[in-house]
Coordinates of C-alpha atoms in Angstrom, one line a residue:
X1 CA 214.5 33.6 24.3
X2 CA 214.9 33.9 20.2
X3 CA 215.7 37.3 19.0
X4 CA 212.1 38.3 17.3
X5 CA 211.0 37.7 20.8
X6 CA 213.2 39.8 22.7
X7 CA 212.5 42.8 20.3
X8 CA 208.8 41.9 20.8
X9 CA 209.1 42.1 24.5
X10 CA 211.1 45.4 24.7
X11 CA 208.6 47.1 22.1
X12 CA 205.8 46.5 24.4
X13 CA 208.2 47.4 27.6
X14 CA 208.5 51.0 25.5
X15 CA 204.7 51.3 25.6
X16 CA 204.0 53.4 28.7
X17 CA 200.3 51.5 29.5
X18 CA 202.6 48.4 29.9
X19 CA 205.1 49.7 31.9
X20 CA 202.2 51.5 33.9
X21 CA 200.5 48.4 34.7
X22 CA 203.7 46.2 35.1
X23 CA 204.6 49.1 38.1
X24 CA 200.8 49.3 39.7
X25 CA 201.4 45.3 39.8
X26 CA 204.2 45.3 41.7
X27 CA 203.1 47.6 44.3
X28 CA 199.9 45.8 44.6
X29 CA 202.0 42.3 45.3
X30 CA 204.1 44.4 47.7
X31 CA 201.3 45.7 50.1
X32 CA 199.7 42.0 49.5
X33 CA 203.2 40.0 50.5
X34 CA 203.9 41.9 53.6
X35 CA 200.4 41.6 54.9
X36 CA 200.0 38.0 54.2
X37 CA 201.7 35.2 56.5
X38 CA 204.8 35.3 54.4
X39 CA 205.1 38.8 55.6
X40 CA 208.8 38.2 57.0
X41 CA 209.8 36.7 54.3
X42 CA 209.3 39.9 52.8
X43 CA 211.1 42.0 55.4
X44 CA 213.9 39.8 55.7
X45 CA 214.7 40.3 51.7
X46 CA 213.7 44.1 51.8
X47 CA 216.3 44.4 54.6
X48 CA 219.2 41.9 53.5
X49 CA 222.3 44.2 53.1
X50 CA 224.6 43.4 50.0
X51 CA 227.4 45.5 48.8
X52 CA 231.0 46.5 49.5
X53 CA 231.2 47.6 53.1
X54 CA 234.6 49.8 52.1
X55 CA 233.2 51.8 49.9
X56 CA 230.1 52.5 52.3
X57 CA 228.0 50.9 49.9
X58 CA 226.9 48.0 52.4
X59 CA 223.1 48.8 51.8
X60 CA 219.8 47.1 52.1
X61 CA 217.9 45.6 49.3
X62 CA 215.1 48.1 49.6
X63 CA 217.9 50.9 49.8
X64 CA 219.6 49.5 46.6
X65 CA 216.4 49.7 44.7
X66 CA 215.7 53.1 46.0
X67 CA 219.0 55.0 45.2
X68 CA 220.3 52.6 42.5
X69 CA 217.4 51.3 40.4
X70 CA 215.5 54.5 40.7
X71 CA 218.6 56.5 39.2
X72 CA 217.7 54.7 35.7
X73 CA 214.5 55.8 35.5
X74 CA 215.3 59.7 36.7
X75 CA 217.7 59.1 33.9
X76 CA 215.2 58.4 31.1
X77 CA 212.9 61.0 32.5
X78 CA 216.1 63.7 32.5
X79 CA 216.5 62.7 29.0
X80 CA 213.0 63.2 27.7
X81 CA 212.9 66.4 29.8
X82 CA 215.9 67.8 28.1
X83 CA 214.3 66.9 24.8
X84 CA 211.2 68.7 25.6
X85 CA 213.0 71.7 27.0
X86 CA 215.5 71.8 23.6
X87 CA 213.2 71.0 20.5
X88 CA 209.7 69.9 21.9
X89 CA 206.9 71.7 23.6
X90 CA 208.8 73.2 26.5
X91 CA 211.1 75.0 24.2
X92 CA 208.6 77.5 24.1
X93 CA 209.5 80.2 27.2
X94 CA 205.5 80.4 28.4
X95 CA 205.0 76.8 27.9
X96 CA 208.0 75.8 29.8
X97 CA 207.2 77.9 32.3
X98 CA 204.0 76.3 33.4
X99 CA 204.7 73.1 34.4
X100 CA 207.2 74.9 36.7
X101 CA 205.0 77.1 38.3
X102 CA 202.1 74.1 38.7
X103 CA 205.1 72.4 40.6
X104 CA 205.8 75.2 43.0
X105 CA 201.9 75.7 43.8
X106 CA 201.8 71.8 44.2
X107 CA 204.9 71.9 46.5
X108 CA 203.8 75.0 48.7
X109 CA 200.1 74.3 49.6
X110 CA 199.9 70.7 50.6
X111 CA 203.2 71.6 52.6
X112 CA 201.0 74.4 54.4
X113 CA 198.2 72.2 54.9
X114 CA 200.6 69.5 56.5
X115 CA 202.3 71.8 58.5
X116 CA 199.1 73.4 59.8
X117 CA 197.1 69.9 60.5
X118 CA 200.4 68.2 62.1
X119 CA 201.1 71.2 64.3
X120 CA 202.6 70.0 67.4
X121 CA 203.0 66.4 66.9
X122 CA 206.1 64.8 66.8
X123 CA 208.3 64.6 64.1
X124 CA 206.1 67.0 62.1
X125 CA 208.3 69.5 62.4
X126 CA 210.1 68.0 59.4
X127 CA 206.8 65.8 58.4
X128 CA 205.5 68.5 56.8
X129 CA 207.9 67.8 53.9
X130 CA 206.0 64.2 53.2
X131 CA 203.1 65.4 50.6
X132 CA 205.4 68.0 48.6
X133 CA 206.3 65.3 45.7
X134 CA 204.8 63.6 42.8
X135 CA 205.5 60.5 41.8
X136 CA 206.6 60.5 37.9
X137 CA 206.3 56.7 37.6
X138 CA 202.8 56.1 38.8
X139 CA 201.2 59.2 37.8
X140 CA 202.7 58.9 34.3
X141 CA 201.9 55.2 34.6
X142 CA 198.0 56.1 35.3
X143 CA 197.5 58.8 32.4
X144 CA 199.1 56.3 30.2
X145 CA 196.6 53.8 31.3
X146 CA 193.5 55.8 31.4
X147 CA 194.4 59.1 29.5
X148 CA 194.9 57.5 26.1
X149 CA 192.8 60.0 24.0
X150 CA 194.3 63.3 25.9
X151 CA 196.4 65.6 23.8
X152 CA 200.1 64.4 23.9
X153 CA 200.8 68.2 25.9
X154 CA 199.0 66.3 29.1
X155 CA 202.2 63.9 29.3
X156 CA 204.7 66.6 28.5
X157 CA 203.2 68.9 31.5
X158 CA 202.9 65.9 34.0
X159 CA 206.4 64.7 33.2
X160 CA 208.0 68.2 34.1
X161 CA 205.6 69.1 37.0
X162 CA 206.6 65.7 38.5
X163 CA 210.4 66.3 37.8
X164 CA 210.5 70.0 39.3
X165 CA 208.5 68.7 42.1
X166 CA 210.8 65.8 42.7
X167 CA 213.8 67.8 42.5
X168 CA 212.1 70.1 44.7
X169 CA 211.6 67.0 47.2
X170 CA 214.7 65.7 47.0
X171 CA 216.3 69.6 47.6
X172 CA 214.3 69.4 51.0
X173 CA 215.8 66.2 52.0
X174 CA 219.2 67.5 51.4
X175 CA 218.1 70.6 53.8
X176 CA 216.2 68.8 56.4
X177 CA 217.7 65.4 56.5
X178 CA 221.4 66.0 55.8
X179 CA 223.4 67.0 59.0
X180 CA 226.5 67.7 56.6
X181 CA 227.4 68.0 53.0
X182 CA 230.8 66.5 52.1
X183 CA 232.0 69.1 49.8
X184 CA 235.1 67.5 48.3
X185 CA 232.8 64.7 47.1
X186 CA 230.3 67.3 45.9
X187 CA 233.1 68.9 43.7
X188 CA 234.0 65.1 42.6
X189 CA 230.6 64.7 41.5
X190 CA 230.2 68.3 39.8
X191 CA 233.5 67.2 37.9
X192 CA 232.4 64.0 36.5
X193 CA 229.4 65.4 35.7
X194 CA 231.1 68.2 33.7
X195 CA 233.4 65.7 32.2
X196 CA 229.9 63.7 30.8
X197 CA 229.0 67.1 29.6
X198 CA 232.3 67.5 27.5
X199 CA 232.4 64.1 26.0
X200 CA 228.9 64.9 24.8
X201 CA 230.4 68.2 23.3
X202 CA 233.1 66.5 21.7
X203 CA 230.8 64.0 20.2
X204 CA 232.5 61.1 22.3
X205 CA 230.6 57.8 21.6
X206 CA 232.2 54.7 23.4
X207 CA 230.5 53.6 26.4
X208 CA 233.7 52.6 28.0
X209 CA 233.6 56.6 29.0
X210 CA 230.1 57.2 29.9
X211 CA 229.5 54.3 31.9
X212 CA 232.4 54.8 34.6
X213 CA 231.5 58.6 34.5
X214 CA 227.4 57.5 35.1
X215 CA 228.9 55.2 37.8
X216 CA 231.1 58.0 39.3
X217 CA 228.5 60.4 39.2
X218 CA 226.0 58.4 41.1
X219 CA 228.4 57.5 43.8
X220 CA 229.7 61.0 44.2
X221 CA 226.3 62.1 44.8
X222 CA 225.8 59.2 47.4
X223 CA 228.9 60.0 48.9
X224 CA 228.2 63.8 49.2
X225 CA 224.9 63.1 50.9
X226 CA 222.5 63.9 48.5
X227 CA 219.7 61.6 47.5
X228 CA 221.9 60.0 44.4
X229 CA 218.8 59.7 42.2
X230 CA 219.1 63.0 41.3
X231 CA 222.4 61.9 39.8
X232 CA 220.4 60.3 37.0
X233 CA 218.2 63.5 36.1
X234 CA 221.5 65.8 36.1
X235 CA 223.0 63.6 33.3
X236 CA 220.1 63.2 31.4
X237 CA 220.1 67.2 31.1
X238 CA 223.7 66.8 30.1
X239 CA 222.7 64.6 27.4
X240 CA 222.9 66.0 23.6
X241 CA 219.4 65.8 21.8
X242 CA 220.4 67.7 18.4
X243 CA 221.6 64.7 15.8
X244 CA 224.5 66.0 13.8
X245 CA 224.0 66.0 10.0
X246 CA 224.5 62.6 9.0
X247 CA 223.9 60.9 12.4
X248 CA 220.6 58.7 12.2
X249 CA 219.8 59.8 16.1
X250 CA 220.7 61.9 18.7
X251 CA 222.4 60.4 21.9
X252 CA 219.2 61.4 24.0
X253 CA 217.1 59.0 21.7
X254 CA 219.1 56.5 21.2
X255 CA 219.7 56.0 25.1
X256 CA 216.2 56.5 25.9
X257 CA 215.3 53.7 23.1
X258 CA 217.7 51.4 24.4
X259 CA 217.2 52.2 28.5
X260 CA 213.5 52.4 28.7
X261 CA 212.6 48.6 28.3
X262 CA 215.1 48.3 31.4
X263 CA 213.7 51.0 33.6
X264 CA 210.3 50.2 32.7
X265 CA 210.1 46.4 33.1
X266 CA 212.9 46.0 35.7
X267 CA 214.2 49.1 37.6
X268 CA 210.8 50.6 38.3
X269 CA 208.7 47.4 39.0
X270 CA 211.8 46.5 41.6
X271 CA 211.6 49.5 43.4
X272 CA 207.6 49.6 43.8
X273 CA 208.3 46.1 45.1
X274 CA 210.4 46.9 47.5
X275 CA 208.8 50.4 48.5
X276 CA 205.2 49.4 48.6
X277 CA 205.3 47.1 51.5
X278 CA 203.3 48.8 54.3
X279 CA 201.6 46.7 56.9
X280 CA 198.1 48.2 57.1
X281 CA 195.3 46.8 59.4
X282 CA 191.9 48.0 60.7
X283 CA 194.1 50.7 63.4
X284 CA 196.3 52.1 60.9
X285 CA 193.4 52.4 58.2
X286 CA 191.5 54.3 61.0
X287 CA 194.4 56.4 62.0
X288 CA 195.0 57.4 58.1
X289 CA 191.7 59.4 58.6
X290 CA 191.6 60.6 62.2
X291 CA 195.4 60.9 63.2
X292 CA 197.1 64.7 62.8
X293 CA 200.0 62.7 61.1
X294 CA 197.4 60.6 58.7
X295 CA 195.3 63.6 58.1
X296 CA 198.1 65.8 57.3
X297 CA 199.3 63.7 54.4
X298 CA 196.0 62.8 53.1
X299 CA 194.9 66.5 52.9
X300 CA 198.2 67.8 51.8
X301 CA 198.2 65.4 48.8
X302 CA 194.5 65.0 48.0
X303 CA 193.5 68.4 48.4
X304 CA 196.8 70.5 48.5
X305 CA 198.3 69.0 45.1
X306 CA 194.8 69.5 43.4
X307 CA 194.2 73.4 44.4
X308 CA 197.9 74.0 44.3
X309 CA 198.7 72.7 41.0
X310 CA 195.4 73.8 39.2
X311 CA 195.4 77.2 41.1
X312 CA 198.8 78.2 40.4
X313 CA 198.5 77.1 36.8
X314 CA 195.6 79.2 36.1
X315 CA 197.0 82.4 37.9
X316 CA 200.1 82.1 35.6
X317 CA 197.9 81.7 32.6
X318 CA 195.4 84.6 33.6
X319 CA 198.3 87.1 34.3
X320 CA 200.0 85.8 30.8
X321 CA 203.3 84.6 32.3
X322 CA 202.4 81.0 30.7
X323 CA 200.5 79.7 28.0
X324 CA 198.4 76.6 28.2
X325 CA 199.4 73.5 26.3
X326 CA 198.1 73.2 23.2
X327 CA 194.9 71.0 23.1
X328 CA 194.3 71.0 27.0
X329 CA 190.9 72.3 28.1
X330 CA 190.4 73.5 31.9
X331 CA 189.1 70.2 33.1
X332 CA 192.2 68.3 31.2
X333 CA 194.4 70.3 33.5
X334 CA 192.3 69.4 36.8
X335 CA 192.5 66.1 35.9
X336 CA 196.4 66.4 35.5
X337 CA 196.3 68.4 39.0
X338 CA 194.4 65.2 40.7
X339 CA 196.8 62.8 39.5
X340 CA 199.9 65.3 41.1
X341 CA 198.1 63.7 44.0
X342 CA 200.0 60.2 43.5
X343 CA 202.9 60.6 46.2
X344 CA 205.2 57.9 46.5
X345 CA 208.6 57.6 46.0
X346 CA 209.9 60.9 47.7
X347 CA 206.8 60.9 50.2
X348 CA 207.7 57.4 51.5
X349 CA 211.4 58.7 51.7
X350 CA 210.7 61.6 53.6
X351 CA 208.0 59.8 55.9
X352 CA 210.9 57.3 57.0
X353 CA 213.2 60.2 57.4
X354 CA 211.2 62.2 59.4
X355 CA 209.4 59.5 61.7
X356 CA 210.9 56.5 61.7
X357 CA 212.7 57.7 65.1
X358 CA 209.4 58.5 66.9
X359 CA 207.4 56.3 69.2
X360 CA 209.1 53.1 67.9
X361 CA 207.9 54.0 64.0
X362 CA 204.4 53.8 64.4
X363 CA 204.1 57.3 63.1
X364 CA 205.8 56.6 60.3
X365 CA 203.8 53.8 59.3
X366 CA 200.6 56.0 59.5
X367 CA 202.5 58.3 57.0
X368 CA 203.3 55.8 54.6
X369 CA 199.7 53.8 54.6
X370 CA 198.6 57.2 54.4
X371 CA 200.5 57.8 50.9
X372 CA 199.1 54.6 49.7
X373 CA 195.8 55.2 50.7
X374 CA 195.9 58.8 49.0
X375 CA 197.7 57.4 46.2
X376 CA 195.3 55.2 45.3
X377 CA 192.6 57.7 45.9
X378 CA 193.9 59.9 43.6
X379 CA 194.5 57.6 41.0
X380 CA 190.7 56.4 40.9
X381 CA 189.5 60.3 40.8
X382 CA 192.1 61.5 38.3
X383 CA 191.6 58.2 36.3
X384 CA 187.9 58.8 36.2
X385 CA 188.3 62.6 35.4
X386 CA 190.6 61.6 32.3
X387 CA 188.4 58.8 31.4
X388 CA 185.6 61.5 30.9
X389 CA 187.9 63.7 29.5
X390 CA 189.0 61.1 26.5
X391 CA 185.3 60.8 25.7
X392 CA 184.6 64.3 25.1
X393 CA 188.1 64.7 23.3
X394 CA 186.5 62.0 20.9
X395 CA 183.2 63.4 20.8
X396 CA 184.8 66.5 19.5
X397 CA 187.1 64.6 17.2
X398 CA 184.3 62.9 15.3
X399 CA 182.0 66.1 15.5
X400 CA 184.6 68.0 13.5
X401 CA 184.8 64.9 10.8
X402 CA 188.5 63.8 12.3
X403 CA 189.9 67.3 12.6
X404 CA 191.5 66.8 16.1
X405 CA 191.8 69.8 18.6

């Protein structure tokens, strides 16, 4: 491949519309593949183990995609969040509070609905946590594909909200599914992260220091018993975002520019390919809409997320503890709240952790099918609302003679 062609490819991969389309295609391929006559090939590939056993890294390909590749995406998301918190729209305290409060509402209400609907069902003593998290990659992908005419504050709000509730979801995994945390490994992880921060503070730029520190932080998190992808967010938040005098770009901007194409074009699509392969037939689809497990996930994501995110946002703005993002109407926030019902990464993980050992894993398959079906419904509803809002914003723009909202 020639250099100009490589440059053009990376430029396209930095476009969220393209990244979102690749992600959605990868998920669709996984569902079709696992439900085709070649389904056993998919399962053998996903469950194939590789890695050094002495380091406790003899993991399946699916686990490597989930814990390893997805950490790259979380790192890029952490870089963007840090930039917004320091020099972007979230630098304002009231603007920063809104997505945090919205995320808390979007975690609490889905959990309550899932717990109530699934009450007494085996495995739902922990399965109530399945609908708590919004999938960052899918939600931003749909927003990029259908919300191009929505003000840029929408993306910042959704990114911040999704990061916060994914972190809450990962914290719940640590509390509900970790029998013990290895304190020494956790201390080692903190030490590596602190060394990364100090190197940033001292303006050290060599990758020969940062790459080993990043790998050790990830490995320490993995060995400590905490979901390893959180290492990506931690390091992203510790990266410097202000450029020094004479410095062309700050490290956060430079890293995001270099790593984003790999995240969008390889890491996240491969994760989606190995995480979305859920066998779906007529019986499973019926259970999604009739069984307590299926309904708890469906109602938790679709109703709980929408009402929880929008309701918490409305309340926070009305009482004055937060401000609405510039240019966003209440209808825009409602559309984003619907996108919050796209639960994928953490939801599928919690479904496996909480239900895989119940009745031979049948409830886990129902829960994962419900996550996929509900995410599709939320994507379609959210896209419809975003397209309508896009037309409204365009009409306003044209009626004011090109003066944006």
